[in-house]
mmCIF file of C-alpha atoms in Angstrom:
data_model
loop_
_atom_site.group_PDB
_atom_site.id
_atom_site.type_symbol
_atom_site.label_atom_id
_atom_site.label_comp_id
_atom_site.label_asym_id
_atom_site.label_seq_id
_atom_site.Cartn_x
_atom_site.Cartn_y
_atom_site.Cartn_z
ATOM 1 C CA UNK A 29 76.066 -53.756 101.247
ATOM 2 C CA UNK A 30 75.595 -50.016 101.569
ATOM 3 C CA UNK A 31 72.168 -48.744 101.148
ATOM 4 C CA UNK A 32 70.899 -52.252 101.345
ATOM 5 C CA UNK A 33 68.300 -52.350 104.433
ATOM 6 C CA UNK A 34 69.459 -55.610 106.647
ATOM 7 C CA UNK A 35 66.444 -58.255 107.398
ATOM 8 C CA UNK A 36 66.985 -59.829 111.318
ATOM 9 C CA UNK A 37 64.324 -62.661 110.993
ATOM 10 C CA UNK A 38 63.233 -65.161 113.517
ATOM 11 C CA UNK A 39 62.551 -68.896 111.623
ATOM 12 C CA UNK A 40 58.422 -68.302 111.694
ATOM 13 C CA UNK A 41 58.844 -64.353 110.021
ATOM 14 C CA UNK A 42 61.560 -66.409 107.436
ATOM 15 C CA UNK A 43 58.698 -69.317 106.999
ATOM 16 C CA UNK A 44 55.831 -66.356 106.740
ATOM 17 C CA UNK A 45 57.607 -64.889 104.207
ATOM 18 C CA UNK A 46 58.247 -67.944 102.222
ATOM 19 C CA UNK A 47 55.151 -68.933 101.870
ATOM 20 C CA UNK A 48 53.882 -65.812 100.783
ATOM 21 C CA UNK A 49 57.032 -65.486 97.857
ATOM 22 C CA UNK A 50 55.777 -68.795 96.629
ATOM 23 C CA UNK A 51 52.041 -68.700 96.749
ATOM 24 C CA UNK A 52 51.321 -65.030 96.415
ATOM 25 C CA UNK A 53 48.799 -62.700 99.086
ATOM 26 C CA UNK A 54 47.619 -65.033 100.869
ATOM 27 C CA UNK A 55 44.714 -64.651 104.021
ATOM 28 C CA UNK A 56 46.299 -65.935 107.214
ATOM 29 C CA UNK A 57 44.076 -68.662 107.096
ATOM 30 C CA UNK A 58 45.944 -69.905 103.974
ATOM 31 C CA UNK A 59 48.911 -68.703 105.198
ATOM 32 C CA UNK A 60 48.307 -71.130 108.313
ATOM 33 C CA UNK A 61 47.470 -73.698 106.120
ATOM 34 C CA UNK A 62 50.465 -73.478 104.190
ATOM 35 C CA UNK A 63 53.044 -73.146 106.398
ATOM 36 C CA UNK A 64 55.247 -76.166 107.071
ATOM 37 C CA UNK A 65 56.733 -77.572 110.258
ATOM 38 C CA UNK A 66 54.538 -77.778 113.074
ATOM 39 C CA UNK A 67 51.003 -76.703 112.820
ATOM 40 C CA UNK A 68 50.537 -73.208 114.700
ATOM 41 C CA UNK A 69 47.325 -71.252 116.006
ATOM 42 C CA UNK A 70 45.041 -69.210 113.619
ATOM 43 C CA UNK A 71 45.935 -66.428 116.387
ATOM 44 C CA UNK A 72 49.697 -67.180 116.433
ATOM 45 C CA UNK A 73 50.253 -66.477 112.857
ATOM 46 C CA UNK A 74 47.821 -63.320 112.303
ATOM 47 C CA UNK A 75 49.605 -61.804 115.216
ATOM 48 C CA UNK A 76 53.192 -62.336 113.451
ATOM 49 C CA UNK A 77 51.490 -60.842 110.361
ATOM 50 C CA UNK A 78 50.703 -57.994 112.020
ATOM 51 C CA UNK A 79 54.011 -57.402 113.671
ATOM 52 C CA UNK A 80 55.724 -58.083 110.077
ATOM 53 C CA UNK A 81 53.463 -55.830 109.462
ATOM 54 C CA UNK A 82 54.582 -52.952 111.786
ATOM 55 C CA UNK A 83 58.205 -53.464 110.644
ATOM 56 C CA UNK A 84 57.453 -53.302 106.811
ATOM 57 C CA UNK A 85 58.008 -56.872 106.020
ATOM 58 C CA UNK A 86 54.502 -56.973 104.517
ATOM 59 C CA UNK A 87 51.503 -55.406 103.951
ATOM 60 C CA UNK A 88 47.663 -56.305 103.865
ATOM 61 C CA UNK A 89 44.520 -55.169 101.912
ATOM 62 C CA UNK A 90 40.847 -55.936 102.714
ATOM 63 C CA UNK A 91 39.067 -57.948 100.778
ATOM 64 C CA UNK A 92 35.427 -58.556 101.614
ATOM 65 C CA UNK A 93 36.133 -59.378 105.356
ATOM 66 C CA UNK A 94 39.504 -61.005 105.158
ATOM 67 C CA UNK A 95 43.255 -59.593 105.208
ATOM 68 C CA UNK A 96 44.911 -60.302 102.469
ATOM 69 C CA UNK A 97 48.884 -60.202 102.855
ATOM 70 C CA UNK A 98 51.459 -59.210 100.499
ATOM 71 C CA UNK A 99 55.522 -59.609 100.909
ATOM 72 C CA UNK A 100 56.630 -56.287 100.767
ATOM 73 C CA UNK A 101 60.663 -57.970 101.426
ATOM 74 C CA UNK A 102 62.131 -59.493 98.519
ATOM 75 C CA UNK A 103 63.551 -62.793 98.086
ATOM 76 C CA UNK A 104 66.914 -61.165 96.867
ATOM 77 C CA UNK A 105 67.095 -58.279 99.601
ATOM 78 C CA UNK A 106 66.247 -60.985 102.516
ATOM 79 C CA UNK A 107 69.114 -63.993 101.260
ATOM 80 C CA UNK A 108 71.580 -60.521 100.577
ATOM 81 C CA UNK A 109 71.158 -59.659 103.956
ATOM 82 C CA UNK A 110 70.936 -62.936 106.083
ATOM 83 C CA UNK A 111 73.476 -64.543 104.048
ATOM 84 C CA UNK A 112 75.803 -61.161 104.623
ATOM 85 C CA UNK A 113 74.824 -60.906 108.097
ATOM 86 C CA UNK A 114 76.286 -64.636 108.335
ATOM 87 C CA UNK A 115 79.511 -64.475 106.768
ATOM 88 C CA UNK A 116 80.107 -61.213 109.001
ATOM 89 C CA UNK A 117 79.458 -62.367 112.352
ATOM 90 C CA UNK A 118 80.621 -65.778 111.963
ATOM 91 C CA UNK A 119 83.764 -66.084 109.419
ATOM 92 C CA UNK A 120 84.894 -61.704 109.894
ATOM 93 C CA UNK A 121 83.506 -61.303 106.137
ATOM 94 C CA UNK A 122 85.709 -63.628 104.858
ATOM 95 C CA UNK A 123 83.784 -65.330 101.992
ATOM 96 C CA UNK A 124 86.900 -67.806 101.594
ATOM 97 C CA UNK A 125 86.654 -68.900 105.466
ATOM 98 C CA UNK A 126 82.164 -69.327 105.025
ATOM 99 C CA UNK A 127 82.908 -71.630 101.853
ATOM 100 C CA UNK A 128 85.972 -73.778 103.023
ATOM 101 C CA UNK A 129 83.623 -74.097 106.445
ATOM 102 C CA UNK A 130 80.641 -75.299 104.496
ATOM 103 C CA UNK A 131 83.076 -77.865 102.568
ATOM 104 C CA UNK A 132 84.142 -79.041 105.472
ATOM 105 C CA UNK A 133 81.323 -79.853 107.092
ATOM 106 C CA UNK A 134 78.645 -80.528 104.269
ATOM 107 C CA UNK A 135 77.934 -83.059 102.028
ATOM 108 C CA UNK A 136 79.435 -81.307 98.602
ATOM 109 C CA UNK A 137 78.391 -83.848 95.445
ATOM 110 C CA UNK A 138 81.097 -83.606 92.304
ATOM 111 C CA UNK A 139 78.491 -81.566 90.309
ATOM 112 C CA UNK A 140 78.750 -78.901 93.073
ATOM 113 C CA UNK A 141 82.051 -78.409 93.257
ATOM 114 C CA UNK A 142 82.380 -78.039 89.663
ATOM 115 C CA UNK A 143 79.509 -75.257 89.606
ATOM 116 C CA UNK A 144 81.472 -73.777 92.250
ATOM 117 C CA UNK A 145 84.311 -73.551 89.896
ATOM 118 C CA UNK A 146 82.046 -72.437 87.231
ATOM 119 C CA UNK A 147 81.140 -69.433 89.485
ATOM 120 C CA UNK A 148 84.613 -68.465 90.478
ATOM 121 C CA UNK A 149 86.114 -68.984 86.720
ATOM 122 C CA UNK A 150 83.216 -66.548 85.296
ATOM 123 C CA UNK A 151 83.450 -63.794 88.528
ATOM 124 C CA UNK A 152 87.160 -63.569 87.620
ATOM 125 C CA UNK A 153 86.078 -62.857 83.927
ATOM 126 C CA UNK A 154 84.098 -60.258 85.244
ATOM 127 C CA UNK A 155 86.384 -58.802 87.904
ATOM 128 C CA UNK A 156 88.939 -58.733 85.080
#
């Protein structure tokens, strides 16, 4: 993961962000408005904007007399680095020990373990 920058996100920065990768810039009133879970302030979630903000997670423009916020953090770079992040501090990088965990402890329907076989049978194609 070298050269990849490494995203440490509380749950309403991770909910933030989602909403803004699937509806576009949004104001923070729609971002309030479209955030799930519990309903939050108006105040609550323009100040976590603004602290994304301040750590390049997003970025705003004006537009007439509203913010308008952008994701600046990519889907791909954010589930890179939280999923990494996981398998290091919890199964020592072993990819083998995260997987036979979640087997063992989540529901895993036929169709999933055969895409999981899928995935392993074409990495070793590419791997060689």
């Amino acid at each position: 993961m070298k050269g990849h920058r490494k995203y440490r996100l509380g749950d309403l920065q991770l909910r933030i962000l989602q909403v803004l990768w699937r509806h576009g810039p949004a104001s923070v009133a729609e971002v309030q408005a479209k955030l799930e879970g519990q309903p939050l302030a108006y105040t609550t979630v323009a100040t976590m904007l603004r602290k994304m903000e301040d750590r390049g997670l997003v970025q705003h423009t004006q537009e007439q007399r509203r913010f308008v916020y952008r994701p600046l953090a990519t889907v791909e770079d954010v589930t890179r680095s939280i999923a990494s992040d996981l398998v290091d501090r919890l199964f020592a990088g072993s990819i083998a020990a995260a997987v036979n965990h979640l087997l063992d402890y989540r529901q895993v329907s036929r169709h999933e373990l055969e895409e999981l076989e899928r995935l392993i049978q074409q990495r070793k194609k590419r791997e060689g």
